[in-house]
mmCIF file of C-alpha atoms and ligand atoms in Angstrom:
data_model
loop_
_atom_site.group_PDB
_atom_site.id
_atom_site.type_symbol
_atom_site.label_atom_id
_atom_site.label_comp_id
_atom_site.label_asym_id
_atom_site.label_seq_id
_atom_site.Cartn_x
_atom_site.Cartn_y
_atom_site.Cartn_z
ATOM 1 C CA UNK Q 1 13.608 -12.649 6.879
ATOM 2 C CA UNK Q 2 15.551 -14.839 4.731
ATOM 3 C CA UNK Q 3 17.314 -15.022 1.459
ATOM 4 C CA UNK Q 4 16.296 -17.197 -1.620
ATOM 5 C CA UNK Q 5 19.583 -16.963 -3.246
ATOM 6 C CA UNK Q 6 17.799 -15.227 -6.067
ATOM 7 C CA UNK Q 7 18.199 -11.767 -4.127
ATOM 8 C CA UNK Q 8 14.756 -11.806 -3.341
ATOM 9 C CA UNK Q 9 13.855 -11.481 0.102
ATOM 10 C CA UNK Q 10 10.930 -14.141 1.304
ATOM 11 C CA UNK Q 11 8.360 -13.609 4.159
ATOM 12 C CA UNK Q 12 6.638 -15.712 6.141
ATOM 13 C CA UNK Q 13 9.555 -18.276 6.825
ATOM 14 C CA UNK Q 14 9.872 -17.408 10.418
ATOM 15 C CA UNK Q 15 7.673 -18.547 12.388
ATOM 16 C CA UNK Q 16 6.696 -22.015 10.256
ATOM 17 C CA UNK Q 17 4.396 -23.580 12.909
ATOM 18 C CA UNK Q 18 2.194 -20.308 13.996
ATOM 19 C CA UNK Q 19 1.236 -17.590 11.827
ATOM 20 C CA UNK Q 20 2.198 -14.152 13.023
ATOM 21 C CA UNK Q 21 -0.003 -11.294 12.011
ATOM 22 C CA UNK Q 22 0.680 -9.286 8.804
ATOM 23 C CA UNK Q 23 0.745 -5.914 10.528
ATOM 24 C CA UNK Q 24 2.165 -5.745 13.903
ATOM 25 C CA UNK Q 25 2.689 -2.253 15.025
ATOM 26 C CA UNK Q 26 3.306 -1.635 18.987
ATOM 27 C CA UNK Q 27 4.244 1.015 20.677
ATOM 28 C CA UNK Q 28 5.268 3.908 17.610
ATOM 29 C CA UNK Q 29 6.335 6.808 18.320
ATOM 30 C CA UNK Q 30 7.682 9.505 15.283
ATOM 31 C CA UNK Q 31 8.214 13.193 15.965
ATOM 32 C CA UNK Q 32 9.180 15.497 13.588
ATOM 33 C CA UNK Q 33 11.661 18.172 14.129
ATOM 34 C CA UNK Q 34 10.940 20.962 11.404
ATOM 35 C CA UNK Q 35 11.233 24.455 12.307
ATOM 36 C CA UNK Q 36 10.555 25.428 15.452
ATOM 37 C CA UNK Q 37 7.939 23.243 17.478
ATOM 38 C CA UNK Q 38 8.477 19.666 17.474
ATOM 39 C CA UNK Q 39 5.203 17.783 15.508
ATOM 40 C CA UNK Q 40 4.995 14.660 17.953
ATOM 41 C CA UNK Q 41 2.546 12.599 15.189
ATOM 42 C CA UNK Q 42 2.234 9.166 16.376
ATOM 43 C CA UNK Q 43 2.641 9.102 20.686
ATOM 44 C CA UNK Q 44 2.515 5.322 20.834
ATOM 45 C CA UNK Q 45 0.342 3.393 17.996
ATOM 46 C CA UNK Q 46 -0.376 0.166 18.546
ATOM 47 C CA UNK Q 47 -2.548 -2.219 16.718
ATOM 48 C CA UNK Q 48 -2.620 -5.417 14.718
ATOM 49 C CA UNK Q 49 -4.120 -6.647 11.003
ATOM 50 C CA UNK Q 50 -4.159 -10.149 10.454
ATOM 51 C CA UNK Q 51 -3.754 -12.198 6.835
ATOM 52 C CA UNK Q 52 -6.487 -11.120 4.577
ATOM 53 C CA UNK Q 53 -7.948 -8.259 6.022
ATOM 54 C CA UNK Q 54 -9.182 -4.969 4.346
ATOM 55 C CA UNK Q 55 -8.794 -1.902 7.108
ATOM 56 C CA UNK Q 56 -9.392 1.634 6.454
ATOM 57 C CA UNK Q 57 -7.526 4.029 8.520
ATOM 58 C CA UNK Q 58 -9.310 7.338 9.607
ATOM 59 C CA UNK Q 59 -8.837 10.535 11.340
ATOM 60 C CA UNK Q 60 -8.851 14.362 10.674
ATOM 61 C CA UNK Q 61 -6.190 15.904 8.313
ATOM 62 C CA UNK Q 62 -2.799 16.180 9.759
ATOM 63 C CA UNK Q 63 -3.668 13.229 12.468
ATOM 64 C CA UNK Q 64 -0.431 11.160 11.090
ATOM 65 C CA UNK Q 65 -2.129 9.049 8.495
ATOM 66 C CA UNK Q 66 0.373 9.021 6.058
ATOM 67 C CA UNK Q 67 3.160 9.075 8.590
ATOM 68 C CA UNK Q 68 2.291 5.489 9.891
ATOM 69 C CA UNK Q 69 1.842 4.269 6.306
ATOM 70 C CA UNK Q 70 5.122 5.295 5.220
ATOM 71 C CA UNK Q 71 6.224 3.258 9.162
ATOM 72 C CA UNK Q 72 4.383 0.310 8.282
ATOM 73 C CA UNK Q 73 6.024 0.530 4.366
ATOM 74 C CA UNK Q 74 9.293 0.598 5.413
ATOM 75 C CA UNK Q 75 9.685 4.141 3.877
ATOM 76 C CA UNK Q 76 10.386 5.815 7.546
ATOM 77 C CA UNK Q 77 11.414 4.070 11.027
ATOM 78 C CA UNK Q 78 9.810 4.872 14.203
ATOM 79 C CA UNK Q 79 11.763 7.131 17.266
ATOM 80 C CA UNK Q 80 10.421 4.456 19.164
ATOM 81 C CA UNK Q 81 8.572 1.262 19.515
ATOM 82 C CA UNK Q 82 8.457 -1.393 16.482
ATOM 83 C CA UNK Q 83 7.015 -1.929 13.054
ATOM 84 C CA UNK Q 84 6.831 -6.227 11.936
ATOM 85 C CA UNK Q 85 5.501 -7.362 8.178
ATOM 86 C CA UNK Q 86 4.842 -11.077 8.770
ATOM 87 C CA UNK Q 87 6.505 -11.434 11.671
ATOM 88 C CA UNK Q 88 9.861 -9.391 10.300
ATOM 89 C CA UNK Q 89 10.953 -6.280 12.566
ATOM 90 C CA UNK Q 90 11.250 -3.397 9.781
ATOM 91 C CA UNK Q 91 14.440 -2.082 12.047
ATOM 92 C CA UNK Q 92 16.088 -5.351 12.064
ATOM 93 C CA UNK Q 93 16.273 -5.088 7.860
ATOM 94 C CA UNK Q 94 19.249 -3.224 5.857
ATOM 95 C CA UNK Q 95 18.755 -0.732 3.225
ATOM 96 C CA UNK Q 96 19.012 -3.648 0.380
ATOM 97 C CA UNK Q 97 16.685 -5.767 2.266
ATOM 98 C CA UNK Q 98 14.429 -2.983 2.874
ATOM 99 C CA UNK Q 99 13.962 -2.243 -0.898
ATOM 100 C CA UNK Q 100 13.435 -6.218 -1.877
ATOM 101 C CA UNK Q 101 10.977 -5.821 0.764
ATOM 102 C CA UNK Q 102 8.871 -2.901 -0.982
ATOM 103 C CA UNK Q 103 9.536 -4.177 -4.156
ATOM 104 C CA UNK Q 104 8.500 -7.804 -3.641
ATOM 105 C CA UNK Q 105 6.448 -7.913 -0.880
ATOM 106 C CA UNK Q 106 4.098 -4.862 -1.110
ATOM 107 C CA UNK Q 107 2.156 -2.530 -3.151
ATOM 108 C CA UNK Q 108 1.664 1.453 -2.453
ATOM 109 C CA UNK Q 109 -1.234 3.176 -4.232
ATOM 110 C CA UNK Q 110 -1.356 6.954 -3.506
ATOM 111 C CA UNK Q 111 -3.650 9.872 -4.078
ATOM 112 C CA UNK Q 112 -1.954 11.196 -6.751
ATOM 113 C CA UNK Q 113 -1.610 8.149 -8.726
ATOM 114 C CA UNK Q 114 1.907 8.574 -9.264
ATOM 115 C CA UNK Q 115 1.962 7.495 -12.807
ATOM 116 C CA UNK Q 116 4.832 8.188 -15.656
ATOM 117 C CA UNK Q 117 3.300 10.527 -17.859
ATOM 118 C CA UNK Q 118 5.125 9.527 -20.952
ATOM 119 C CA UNK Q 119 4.472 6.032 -19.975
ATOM 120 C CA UNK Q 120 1.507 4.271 -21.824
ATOM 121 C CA UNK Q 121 -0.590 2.390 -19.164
ATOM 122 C CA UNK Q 122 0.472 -1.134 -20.058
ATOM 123 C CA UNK Q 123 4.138 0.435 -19.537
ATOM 124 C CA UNK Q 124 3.230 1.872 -16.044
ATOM 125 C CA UNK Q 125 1.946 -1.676 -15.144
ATOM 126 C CA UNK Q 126 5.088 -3.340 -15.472
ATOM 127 C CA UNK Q 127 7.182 -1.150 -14.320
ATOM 128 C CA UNK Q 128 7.563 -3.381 -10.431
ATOM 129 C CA UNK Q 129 8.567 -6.419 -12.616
ATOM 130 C CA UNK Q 130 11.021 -4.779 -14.775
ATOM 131 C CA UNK Q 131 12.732 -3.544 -11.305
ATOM 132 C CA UNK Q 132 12.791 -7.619 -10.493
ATOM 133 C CA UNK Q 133 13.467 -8.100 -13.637
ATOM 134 C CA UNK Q 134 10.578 -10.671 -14.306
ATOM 135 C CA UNK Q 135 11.041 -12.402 -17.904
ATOM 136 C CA UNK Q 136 9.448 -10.189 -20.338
ATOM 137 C CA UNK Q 137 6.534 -13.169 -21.438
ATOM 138 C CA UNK Q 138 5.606 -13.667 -17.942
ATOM 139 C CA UNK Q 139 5.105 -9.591 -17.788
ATOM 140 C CA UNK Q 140 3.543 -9.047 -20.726
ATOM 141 C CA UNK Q 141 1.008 -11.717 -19.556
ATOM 142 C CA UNK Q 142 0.860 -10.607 -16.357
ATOM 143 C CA UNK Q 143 -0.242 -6.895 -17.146
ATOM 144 C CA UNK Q 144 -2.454 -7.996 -19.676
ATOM 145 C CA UNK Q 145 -4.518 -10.171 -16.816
ATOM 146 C CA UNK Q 146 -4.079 -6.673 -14.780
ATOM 147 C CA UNK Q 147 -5.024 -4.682 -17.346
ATOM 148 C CA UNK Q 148 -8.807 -6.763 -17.701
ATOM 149 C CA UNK Q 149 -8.886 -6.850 -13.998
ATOM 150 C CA UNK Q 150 -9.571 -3.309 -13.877
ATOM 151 C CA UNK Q 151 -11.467 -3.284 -17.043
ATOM 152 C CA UNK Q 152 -9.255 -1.484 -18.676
ATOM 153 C CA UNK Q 153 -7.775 -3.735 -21.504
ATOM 154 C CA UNK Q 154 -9.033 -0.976 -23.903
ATOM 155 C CA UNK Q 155 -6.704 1.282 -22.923
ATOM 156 C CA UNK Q 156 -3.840 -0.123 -22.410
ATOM 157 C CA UNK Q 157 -1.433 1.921 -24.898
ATOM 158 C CA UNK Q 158 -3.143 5.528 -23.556
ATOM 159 C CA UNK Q 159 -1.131 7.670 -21.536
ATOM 160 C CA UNK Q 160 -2.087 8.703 -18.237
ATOM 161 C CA UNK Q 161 -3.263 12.482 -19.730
ATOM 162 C CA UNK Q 162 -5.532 10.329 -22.012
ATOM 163 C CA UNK Q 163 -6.999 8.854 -18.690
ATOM 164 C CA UNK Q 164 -9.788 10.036 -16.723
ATOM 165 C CA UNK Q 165 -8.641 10.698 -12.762
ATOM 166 C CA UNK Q 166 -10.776 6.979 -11.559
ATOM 167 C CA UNK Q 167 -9.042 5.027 -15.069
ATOM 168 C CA UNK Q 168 -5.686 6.611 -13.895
ATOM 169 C CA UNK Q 169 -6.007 5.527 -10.337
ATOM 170 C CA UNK Q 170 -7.359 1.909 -11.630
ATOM 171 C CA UNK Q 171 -3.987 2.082 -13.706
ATOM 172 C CA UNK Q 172 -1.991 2.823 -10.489
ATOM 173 C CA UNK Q 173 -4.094 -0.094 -8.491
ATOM 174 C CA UNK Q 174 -3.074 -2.713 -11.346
ATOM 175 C CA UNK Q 175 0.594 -1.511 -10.798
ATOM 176 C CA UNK Q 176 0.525 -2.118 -7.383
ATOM 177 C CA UNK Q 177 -0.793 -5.970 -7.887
ATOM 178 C CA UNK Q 178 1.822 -6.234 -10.412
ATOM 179 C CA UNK Q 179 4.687 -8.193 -8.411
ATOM 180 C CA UNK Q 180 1.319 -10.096 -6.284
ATOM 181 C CA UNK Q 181 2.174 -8.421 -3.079
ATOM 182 C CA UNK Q 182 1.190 -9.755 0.434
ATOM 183 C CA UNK Q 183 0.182 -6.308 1.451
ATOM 184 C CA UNK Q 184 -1.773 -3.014 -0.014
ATOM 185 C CA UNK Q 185 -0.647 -0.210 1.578
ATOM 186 C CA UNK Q 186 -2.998 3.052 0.059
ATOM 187 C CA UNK Q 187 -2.698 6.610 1.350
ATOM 188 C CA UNK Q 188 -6.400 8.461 0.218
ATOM 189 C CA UNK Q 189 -6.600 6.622 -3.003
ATOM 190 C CA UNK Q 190 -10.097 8.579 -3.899
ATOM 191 C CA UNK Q 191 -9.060 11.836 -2.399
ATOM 192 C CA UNK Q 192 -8.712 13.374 -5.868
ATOM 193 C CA UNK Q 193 -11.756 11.621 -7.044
ATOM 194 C CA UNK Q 194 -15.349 12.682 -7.064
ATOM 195 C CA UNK Q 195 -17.783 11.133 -4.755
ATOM 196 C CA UNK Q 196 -18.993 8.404 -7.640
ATOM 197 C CA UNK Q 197 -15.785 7.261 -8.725
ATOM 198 C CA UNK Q 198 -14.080 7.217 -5.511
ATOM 199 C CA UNK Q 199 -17.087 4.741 -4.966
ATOM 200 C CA UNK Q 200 -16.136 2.568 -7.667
ATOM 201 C CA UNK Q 201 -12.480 2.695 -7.367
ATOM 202 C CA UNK Q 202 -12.952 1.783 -3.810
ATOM 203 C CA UNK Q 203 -15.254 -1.028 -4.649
ATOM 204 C CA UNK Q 204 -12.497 -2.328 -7.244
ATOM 205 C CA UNK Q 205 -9.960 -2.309 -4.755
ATOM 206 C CA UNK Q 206 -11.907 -4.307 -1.878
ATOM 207 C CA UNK Q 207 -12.784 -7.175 -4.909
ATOM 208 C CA UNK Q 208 -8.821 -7.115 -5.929
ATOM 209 C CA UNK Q 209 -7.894 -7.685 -2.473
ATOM 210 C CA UNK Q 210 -10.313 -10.478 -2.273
ATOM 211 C CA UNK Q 211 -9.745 -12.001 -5.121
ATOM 212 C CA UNK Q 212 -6.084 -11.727 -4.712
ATOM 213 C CA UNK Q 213 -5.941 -12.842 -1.526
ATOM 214 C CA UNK Q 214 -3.748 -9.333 -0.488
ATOM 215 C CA UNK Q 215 -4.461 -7.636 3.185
ATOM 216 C CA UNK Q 216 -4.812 -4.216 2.702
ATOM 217 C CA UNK Q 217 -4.665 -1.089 5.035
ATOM 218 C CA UNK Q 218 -6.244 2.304 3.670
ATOM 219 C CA UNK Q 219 -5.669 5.852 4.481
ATOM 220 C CA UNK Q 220 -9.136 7.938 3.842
ATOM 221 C CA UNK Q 221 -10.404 10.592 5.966
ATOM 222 C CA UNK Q 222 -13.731 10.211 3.900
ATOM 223 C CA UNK Q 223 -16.433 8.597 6.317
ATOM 224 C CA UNK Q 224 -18.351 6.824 2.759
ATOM 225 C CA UNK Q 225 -15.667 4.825 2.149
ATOM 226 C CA UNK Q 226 -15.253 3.047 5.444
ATOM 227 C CA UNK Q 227 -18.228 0.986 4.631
ATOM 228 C CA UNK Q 228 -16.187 -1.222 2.494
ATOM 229 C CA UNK Q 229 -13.734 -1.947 4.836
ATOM 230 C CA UNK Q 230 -13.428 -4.700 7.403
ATOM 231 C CA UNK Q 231 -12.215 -2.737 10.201
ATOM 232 C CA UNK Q 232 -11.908 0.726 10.994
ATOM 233 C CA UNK Q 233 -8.988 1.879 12.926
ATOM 234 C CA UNK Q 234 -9.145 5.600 13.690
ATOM 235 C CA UNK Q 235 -5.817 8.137 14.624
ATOM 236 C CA UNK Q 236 -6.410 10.958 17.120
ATOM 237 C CA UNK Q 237 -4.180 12.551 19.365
ATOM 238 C CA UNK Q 238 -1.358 10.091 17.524
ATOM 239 C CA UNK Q 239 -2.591 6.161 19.107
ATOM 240 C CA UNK Q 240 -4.944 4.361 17.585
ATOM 241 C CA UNK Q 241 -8.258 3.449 18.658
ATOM 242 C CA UNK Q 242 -10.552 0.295 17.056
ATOM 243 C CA UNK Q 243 -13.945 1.681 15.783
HETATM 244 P P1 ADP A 1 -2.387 12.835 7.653
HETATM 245 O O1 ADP A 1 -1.840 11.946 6.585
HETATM 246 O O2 ADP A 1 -3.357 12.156 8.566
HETATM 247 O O3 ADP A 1 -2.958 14.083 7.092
HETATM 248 P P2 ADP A 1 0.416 13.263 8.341
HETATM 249 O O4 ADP A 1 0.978 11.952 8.734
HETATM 250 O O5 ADP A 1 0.723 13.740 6.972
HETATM 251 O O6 ADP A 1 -1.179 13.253 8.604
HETATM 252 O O7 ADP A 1 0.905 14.361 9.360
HETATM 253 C C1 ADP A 1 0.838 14.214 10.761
HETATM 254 C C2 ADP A 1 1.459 15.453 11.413
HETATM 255 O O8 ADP A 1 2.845 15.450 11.168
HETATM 256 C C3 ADP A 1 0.924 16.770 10.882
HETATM 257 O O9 ADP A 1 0.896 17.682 11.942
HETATM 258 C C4 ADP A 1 1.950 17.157 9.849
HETATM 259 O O10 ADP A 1 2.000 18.556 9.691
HETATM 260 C C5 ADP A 1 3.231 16.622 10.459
HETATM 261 N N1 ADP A 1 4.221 16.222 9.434
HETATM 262 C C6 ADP A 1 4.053 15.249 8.498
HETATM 263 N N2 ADP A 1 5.159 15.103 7.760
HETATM 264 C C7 ADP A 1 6.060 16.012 8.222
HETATM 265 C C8 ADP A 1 7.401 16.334 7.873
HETATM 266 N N3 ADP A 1 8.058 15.720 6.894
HETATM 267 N N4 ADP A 1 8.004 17.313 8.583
HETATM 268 C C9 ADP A 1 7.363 17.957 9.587
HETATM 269 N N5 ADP A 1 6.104 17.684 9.977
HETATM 270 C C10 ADP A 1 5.448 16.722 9.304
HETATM 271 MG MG1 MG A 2 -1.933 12.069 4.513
#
């Protein structure tokens, strides 16, 4: 990982010659220790997704889903084994790097949307470039573009309550592309949908990642949506198997 001098953290300078995967993950192991019995949710996960590539990630409720997003996000480090982004090992990264790395390099989408309610949509857009403090032009450009790219140029000055759950969740996508991250990282992101527009959002998502050239890994224990997907990688009993 190295420094621009701008306080921005860049990827990919590493390994200049050969191009290291953008997921590594080998070996993970995370327990939890609440209350009584220990929750051992990932017993060695290993797998890799290379530049470009749209996974979903599948298994049962409770089969550590979330848990190795928030590993693979930097938002939680493994008990054991190791977690790279482009070739980066998460553990080998400070707090400050850590952030830069979440903020610059890659976008969450969750099932809840996670939207500012008092926040008009444009406003919830540029929220990632205010935090890196992207000129306002350039951001007021840049969530227009976002805004039309999931057709929702219309609405831009609506608050989320004024939103349907599938505009709300396209809202939350467009935030996530704001900064142009290398990687999606999205835990259920129809779970709160119905069947038809968890269709469409998912369909939206897989053209955005195309189009942007972004590899994305998806959480969804729903078995319709992993048609759109390149891979399937599937959690049971905490590794992870290739389907
Ligand atoms: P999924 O997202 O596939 O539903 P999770 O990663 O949320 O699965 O959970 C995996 C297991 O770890 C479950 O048994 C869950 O109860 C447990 N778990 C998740 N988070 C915590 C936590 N913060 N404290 C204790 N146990 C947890
Ligand atoms: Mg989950």
């Amino acid at each position: 990982m190295a420094e621009d001098g701008s306080g921005k953290v860049r990827l990919g300078t590493v390994h200049p010659t050969s191009s290291p995967p953008m997921i590594r993950v080998e070996g993970v192991h995370r327990t939890y220790n609440a209350g009584v019995a220990a929750v051992r949710a990932l017993r060695g996960a290993s797998f890799d997704i290379s530049r470009g590539e749209f996974v979903a990630l599948t298994g049962r409720s409770g089969s550590g889903k979330t848990t190795l997003l928030n590993l693979v996000g930097g938002l939680d480090s493994p008990d054991q084994g190791r977690v790279a982004i482009d070739g980066t090992d998460l553990s080998a990264l400070g707090g400050t790097d850590l952030i830069a790395l979440r903020r610059d390099h890659i976008g969450f989408i969750f099932q809840s949307f996670g939207l500012i309610p008092t926040l008009t949509a444009a406003e919830n857009i540029g929220i990632p470039m205010r935090l890196r403090k992207t000129d306002p032009r350039t951001r007021e450009e840049r969530v227009t573009l976002l805004l039309s790219l999931v057709g929702l140029a219309e609405q831009a000055a609506q608050r989320p309550s004024e939103l349907s759950g599938g505009q709300q969740q396209r809202v939350a996508i467009a935030r996530a592309l704001a900064n142009r991250p290398v990687l999606l990282l999205a835990d259920e992101p129809t779970g709160r949908l119905d069947v038809e527009t968890g269709r469409a959002v998912m369909t939206l998502l897989r053209a955005l990642v195309n189009s942007e050239g972004v590899t994305a890994l998806v959480a969804t224990h729903d078995p319709e949506l992993l048609d759109s997907a390149n891979r399937v990688l599937e959690l049971s009993d905490g590794t992870v198997t290739e389907r």
